[in-house]
PDB file of C-alpha atoms in Angstrom:
ATOM      1  CA  MET Z   1       0.000   0.000   0.000  1.00 96.00           C
ATOM      2  CA  ARG Z   2       1.037   3.578  -0.698  1.00 98.00           C
ATOM      3  CA  PHE Z   3      -0.312   6.778   0.797  1.00 98.00           C
ATOM      4  CA  ALA Z   4       0.250  10.472   0.172  1.00 98.00           C
ATOM      5  CA  VAL Z   5       0.049  13.126   2.869  1.00 98.00           C
ATOM      6  CA  ALA Z   6      -0.497  16.789   2.000  1.00 97.00           C
ATOM      7  CA  ILE Z   7       1.931  19.160   3.728  1.00 95.00           C
ATOM      8  CA  ASP Z   8       1.457  22.940   3.998  1.00 91.00           C
ATOM      9  CA  GLY Z   9       3.312  23.907   7.172  1.00 90.00           C
ATOM     10  CA  SER Z  10       0.220  24.342   9.333  1.00 88.00           C
ATOM     11  CA  SER Z  11      -0.245  22.589  12.665  1.00 90.00           C
ATOM     12  CA  GLU Z  12      -3.135  20.713  11.054  1.00 91.00           C
ATOM     13  CA  SER Z  13      -0.870  19.351   8.342  1.00 93.00           C
ATOM     14  CA  ASP Z  14       1.642  18.360  11.050  1.00 95.00           C
ATOM     15  CA  ARG Z  15      -1.127  16.360  12.743  1.00 95.00           C
ATOM     16  CA  ALA Z  16      -2.043  14.784   9.382  1.00 97.00           C
ATOM     17  CA  LEU Z  17       1.613  13.805   8.880  1.00 98.00           C
ATOM     18  CA  ASP Z  18       1.845  12.304  12.376  1.00 98.00           C
ATOM     19  CA  HIS Z  19      -1.343  10.310  11.792  1.00 98.00           C
ATOM     20  CA  ALA Z  20      -0.236   9.192   8.322  1.00 98.00           C
ATOM     21  CA  VAL Z  21       3.144   8.056   9.690  1.00 98.00           C
ATOM     22  CA  GLU Z  22       1.381   6.087  12.415  1.00 98.00           C
ATOM     23  CA  MET Z  23      -1.035   4.449   9.958  1.00 98.00           C
ATOM     24  CA  ALA Z  24       1.662   3.713   7.356  1.00 98.00           C
ATOM     25  CA  THR Z  25       3.896   2.176  10.008  1.00 97.00           C
ATOM     26  CA  ALA Z  26       1.076  -0.019  11.318  1.00 97.00           C
ATOM     27  CA  ALA Z  27       0.095  -1.125   7.794  1.00 97.00           C
ATOM     28  CA  GLY Z  28       3.637  -1.546   6.486  1.00 97.00           C
ATOM     29  CA  ALA Z  29       2.754   1.002   3.805  1.00 98.00           C
ATOM     30  CA  ALA Z  30       4.885   3.486   1.892  1.00 98.00           C
ATOM     31  CA  LEU Z  31       4.247   7.179   2.479  1.00 98.00           C
ATOM     32  CA  THR Z  32       4.975  10.244   0.370  1.00 98.00           C
ATOM     33  CA  ALA Z  33       4.727  13.813   1.636  1.00 98.00           C
ATOM     34  CA  VAL Z  34       3.395  16.148  -1.067  1.00 98.00           C
ATOM     35  CA  HIS Z  35       3.304  19.919  -1.265  1.00 97.00           C
ATOM     36  CA  SER Z  36       1.870  21.886  -4.151  1.00 95.00           C
ATOM     37  CA  VAL Z  37       3.443  25.215  -5.102  1.00 92.00           C
ATOM     38  CA  ASP Z  38       0.648  27.656  -5.891  1.00 82.00           C
ATOM     39  CA  PRO Z  39       2.059  31.201  -5.969  1.00 66.00           C
ATOM     40  CA  ASP Z  40      -1.294  32.661  -7.004  1.00 67.00           C
ATOM     41  CA  VAL Z  41      -2.327  33.010  -3.359  1.00 60.00           C
ATOM     42  CA  TYR Z  42      -3.229  36.515  -2.264  1.00 47.00           C
ATOM     43  CA  ASP Z  43      -3.027  38.368   1.040  1.00 46.00           C
ATOM     44  CA  THR Z  44      -6.404  38.435   2.751  1.00 48.00           C
ATOM     45  CA  GLY Z  45      -5.164  40.170   5.892  1.00 52.00           C
ATOM     46  CA  GLY Z  46      -5.939  43.657   7.099  1.00 53.00           C
ATOM     47  CA  THR Z  47      -4.023  46.842   6.507  1.00 55.00           C
ATOM     48  CA  GLU Z  48      -1.672  46.299   9.468  1.00 59.00           C
ATOM     49  CA  PRO Z  49       1.213  43.810   9.396  1.00 56.00           C
ATOM     50  CA  PRO Z  50       0.857  40.671  11.530  1.00 56.00           C
ATOM     51  CA  THR Z  51       1.739  41.250  15.195  1.00 57.00           C
ATOM     52  CA  ASP Z  52       2.913  37.728  16.007  1.00 57.00           C
ATOM     53  CA  ARG Z  53       3.891  34.407  14.394  1.00 53.00           C
ATOM     54  CA  ALA Z  54       0.441  32.822  14.890  1.00 57.00           C
ATOM     55  CA  GLU Z  55      -1.291  35.688  13.106  1.00 54.00           C
ATOM     56  CA  TYR Z  56       1.313  35.546  10.294  1.00 51.00           C
ATOM     57  CA  ASP Z  57       0.743  31.793   9.841  1.00 53.00           C
ATOM     58  CA  ASP Z  58      -2.994  32.375   9.407  1.00 53.00           C
ATOM     59  CA  ARG Z  59      -2.562  34.912   6.582  1.00 53.00           C
ATOM     60  CA  PRO Z  60      -1.712  33.705   3.089  1.00 53.00           C
ATOM     61  CA  VAL Z  61       1.007  35.818   1.519  1.00 54.00           C
ATOM     62  CA  VAL Z  62       1.859  36.380  -2.133  1.00 57.00           C
ATOM     63  CA  GLU Z  63       5.072  34.576  -3.035  1.00 59.00           C
ATOM     64  CA  SER Z  64       7.239  34.411  -6.105  1.00 74.00           C
ATOM     65  CA  VAL Z  65       7.548  30.970  -7.664  1.00 80.00           C
ATOM     66  CA  ASP Z  66      11.143  30.750  -6.417  1.00 84.00           C
ATOM     67  CA  ASP Z  67      10.099  31.644  -2.862  1.00 83.00           C
ATOM     68  CA  ALA Z  68       7.200  29.203  -3.012  1.00 84.00           C
ATOM     69  CA  GLU Z  69       9.496  26.423  -4.263  1.00 89.00           C
ATOM     70  CA  ARG Z  70      12.054  27.064  -1.519  1.00 90.00           C
ATOM     71  CA  ARG Z  71       9.302  27.113   1.103  1.00 90.00           C
ATOM     72  CA  GLY Z  72       7.812  23.891  -0.292  1.00 93.00           C
ATOM     73  CA  GLU Z  73      11.168  22.150  -0.311  1.00 96.00           C
ATOM     74  CA  ARG Z  74      11.782  23.207   3.317  1.00 96.00           C
ATOM     75  CA  LEU Z  75       8.352  21.921   4.327  1.00 96.00           C
ATOM     76  CA  LEU Z  76       8.978  18.590   2.603  1.00 98.00           C
ATOM     77  CA  ASP Z  77      12.466  18.271   4.111  1.00 98.00           C
ATOM     78  CA  ASP Z  78      10.954  18.917   7.555  1.00 97.00           C
ATOM     79  CA  ALA Z  79       8.268  16.275   6.918  1.00 98.00           C
ATOM     80  CA  VAL Z  80      10.858  13.687   5.864  1.00 98.00           C
ATOM     81  CA  GLU Z  81      12.905  14.447   8.977  1.00 98.00           C
ATOM     82  CA  ARG Z  82       9.854  14.334  11.248  1.00 97.00           C
ATOM     83  CA  ALA Z  83       8.844  10.938   9.835  1.00 98.00           C
ATOM     84  CA  ALA Z  84      12.410   9.644  10.189  1.00 98.00           C
ATOM     85  CA  ASP Z  85      12.373  10.716  13.841  1.00 97.00           C
ATOM     86  CA  ALA Z  86       9.258   8.539  14.212  1.00 96.00           C
ATOM     87  CA  GLY Z  87      11.067   5.617  12.538  1.00 96.00           C
ATOM     88  CA  LEU Z  88       9.622   5.779   9.007  1.00 97.00           C
ATOM     89  CA  ASP Z  89      11.514   6.649   5.827  1.00 97.00           C
ATOM     90  CA  ILE Z  90       9.213   8.555   3.463  1.00 98.00           C
ATOM     91  CA  ASP Z  91       9.485  10.100   0.021  1.00 98.00           C
ATOM     92  CA  ALA Z  92       8.678  13.715  -0.851  1.00 98.00           C
ATOM     93  CA  GLU Z  93       7.213  15.242  -3.982  1.00 98.00           C
ATOM     94  CA  LEU Z  94       6.951  18.925  -4.914  1.00 97.00           C
ATOM     95  CA  LEU Z  95       3.967  19.564  -7.184  1.00 97.00           C
ATOM     96  CA  TYR Z  96       2.891  22.674  -9.095  1.00 94.00           C
ATOM     97  CA  GLY Z  97      -0.566  24.219  -9.229  1.00 92.00           C
ATOM     98  CA  ASP Z  98      -3.722  24.382  -7.165  1.00 92.00           C
ATOM     99  CA  PRO Z  99      -3.392  21.730  -4.432  1.00 94.00           C
ATOM    100  CA  VAL Z 100      -7.086  20.874  -4.740  1.00 94.00           C
ATOM    101  CA  ARG Z 101      -6.310  19.568  -8.229  1.00 95.00           C
ATOM    102  CA  THR Z 102      -2.663  18.551  -8.145  1.00 97.00           C
ATOM    103  CA  ILE Z 103      -2.671  16.430  -4.985  1.00 97.00           C
ATOM    104  CA  PRO Z 104      -5.561  14.076  -5.865  1.00 97.00           C
ATOM    105  CA  ASP Z 105      -4.474  13.960  -9.521  1.00 98.00           C
ATOM    106  CA  PHE Z 106      -0.904  13.028  -8.504  1.00 98.00           C
ATOM    107  CA  ALA Z 107      -2.087  10.379  -6.038  1.00 98.00           C
ATOM    108  CA  THR Z 108      -4.428   8.808  -8.602  1.00 98.00           C
ATOM    109  CA  THR Z 109      -1.983   8.920 -11.514  1.00 98.00           C
ATOM    110  CA  GLU Z 110       0.870   7.489  -9.440  1.00 98.00           C
ATOM    111  CA  GLY Z 111      -1.232   4.620  -8.066  1.00 98.00           C
ATOM    112  CA  TYR Z 112      -1.538   5.635  -4.417  1.00 98.00           C
ATOM    113  CA  ASP Z 113      -4.175   3.999  -2.236  1.00 98.00           C
ATOM    114  CA  GLY Z 114      -5.267   7.076  -0.303  1.00 98.00           C
ATOM    115  CA  VAL Z 115      -4.518  10.606   0.809  1.00 98.00           C
ATOM    116  CA  PHE Z 116      -4.177  12.189   4.248  1.00 97.00           C
ATOM    117  CA  VAL Z 117      -4.866  15.901   4.661  1.00 96.00           C
ATOM    118  CA  GLY Z 118      -5.169  18.268   7.618  1.00 93.00           C
ATOM    119  CA  HIS Z 119      -8.239  20.455   8.044  1.00 86.00           C
ATOM    120  CA  ARG Z 120      -8.016  23.926   9.530  1.00 72.00           C
ATOM    121  CA  GLY Z 121     -11.686  24.198  10.432  1.00 53.00           C
ATOM    122  CA  LEU Z 122     -12.289  27.578   8.811  1.00 49.00           C
ATOM    123  CA  SER Z 123     -15.559  29.355   9.504  1.00 48.00           C
ATOM    124  CA  GLU Z 124     -18.178  29.315   6.759  1.00 54.00           C
ATOM    125  CA  ALA Z 125     -17.354  32.917   5.849  1.00 50.00           C
ATOM    126  CA  GLN Z 126     -13.597  32.221   5.680  1.00 45.00           C
ATOM    127  CA  GLU Z 127     -14.209  29.092   3.636  1.00 43.00           C
ATOM    128  CA  ARG Z 128     -16.339  31.028   1.122  1.00 43.00           C
ATOM    129  CA  VAL Z 129     -13.503  33.536   0.630  1.00 40.00           C
ATOM    130  CA  LEU Z 130     -10.447  31.295   0.905  1.00 41.00           C
ATOM    131  CA  GLY Z 131     -11.885  27.912   0.058  1.00 47.00           C
ATOM    132  CA  SER Z 132     -11.019  24.721   1.875  1.00 79.00           C
ATOM    133  CA  VAL Z 133      -8.206  22.658   0.424  1.00 87.00           C
ATOM    134  CA  ALA Z 134      -9.221  19.625   2.484  1.00 89.00           C
ATOM    135  CA  LYS Z 135     -12.834  19.872   1.332  1.00 89.00           C
ATOM    136  CA  GLY Z 136     -11.725  20.355  -2.282  1.00 91.00           C
ATOM    137  CA  ILE Z 137      -9.438  17.311  -2.138  1.00 94.00           C
ATOM    138  CA  VAL Z 138     -12.241  15.187  -0.665  1.00 93.00           C
ATOM    139  CA  GLU Z 139     -14.626  16.301  -3.408  1.00 93.00           C
ATOM    140  CA  ARG Z 140     -12.126  15.856  -6.257  1.00 94.00           C
ATOM    141  CA  SER Z 141     -10.351  12.665  -5.236  1.00 96.00           C
ATOM    142  CA  SER Z 142     -11.371   9.272  -6.543  1.00 96.00           C
ATOM    143  CA  LEU Z 143      -9.253   7.754  -3.735  1.00 97.00           C
ATOM    144  CA  PRO Z 144     -10.124   7.506  -0.051  1.00 97.00           C
ATOM    145  CA  VAL Z 145      -9.173  10.705   1.799  1.00 96.00           C
ATOM    146  CA  THR Z 146      -8.519  10.812   5.526  1.00 96.00           C
ATOM    147  CA  VAL Z 147      -9.151  14.279   6.951  1.00 94.00           C
ATOM    148  CA  VAL Z 148      -7.257  14.926  10.197  1.00 94.00           C
ATOM    149  CA  ARG Z 149      -8.311  17.671  12.602  1.00 86.00           C
TER     150      ARG Z 149
END
């Protein structure tokens, strides 16, 4: 069995990774961390700069493709290291485009058996503006998707 886990640097994606590592270890399955570079994200924050790290993490920021790639590679490297610390060697894959499309398409095309994704639990209003990647992956994927809160 092979599973993919979506990584975006949020605490929810960290929980999804931890759960995916636990499940893959128990099942003797292979695991791949995936991150999709989508530099077309816009700043939805207010007029003032973030006052602390938590507020910064909650605000999407416009990135150049190079910055987004470097950030994605760091996130994937961290995921590989975190899994190794838990005793599981995993692969990593940097994808390009809207994660709602690229992650389920990659997992299906490459023959994975399922996808793990963290869910931030946005309010209805936030979800209407920003969308929900987890919800989009569930709706688009032809594979089983485990949503971790």
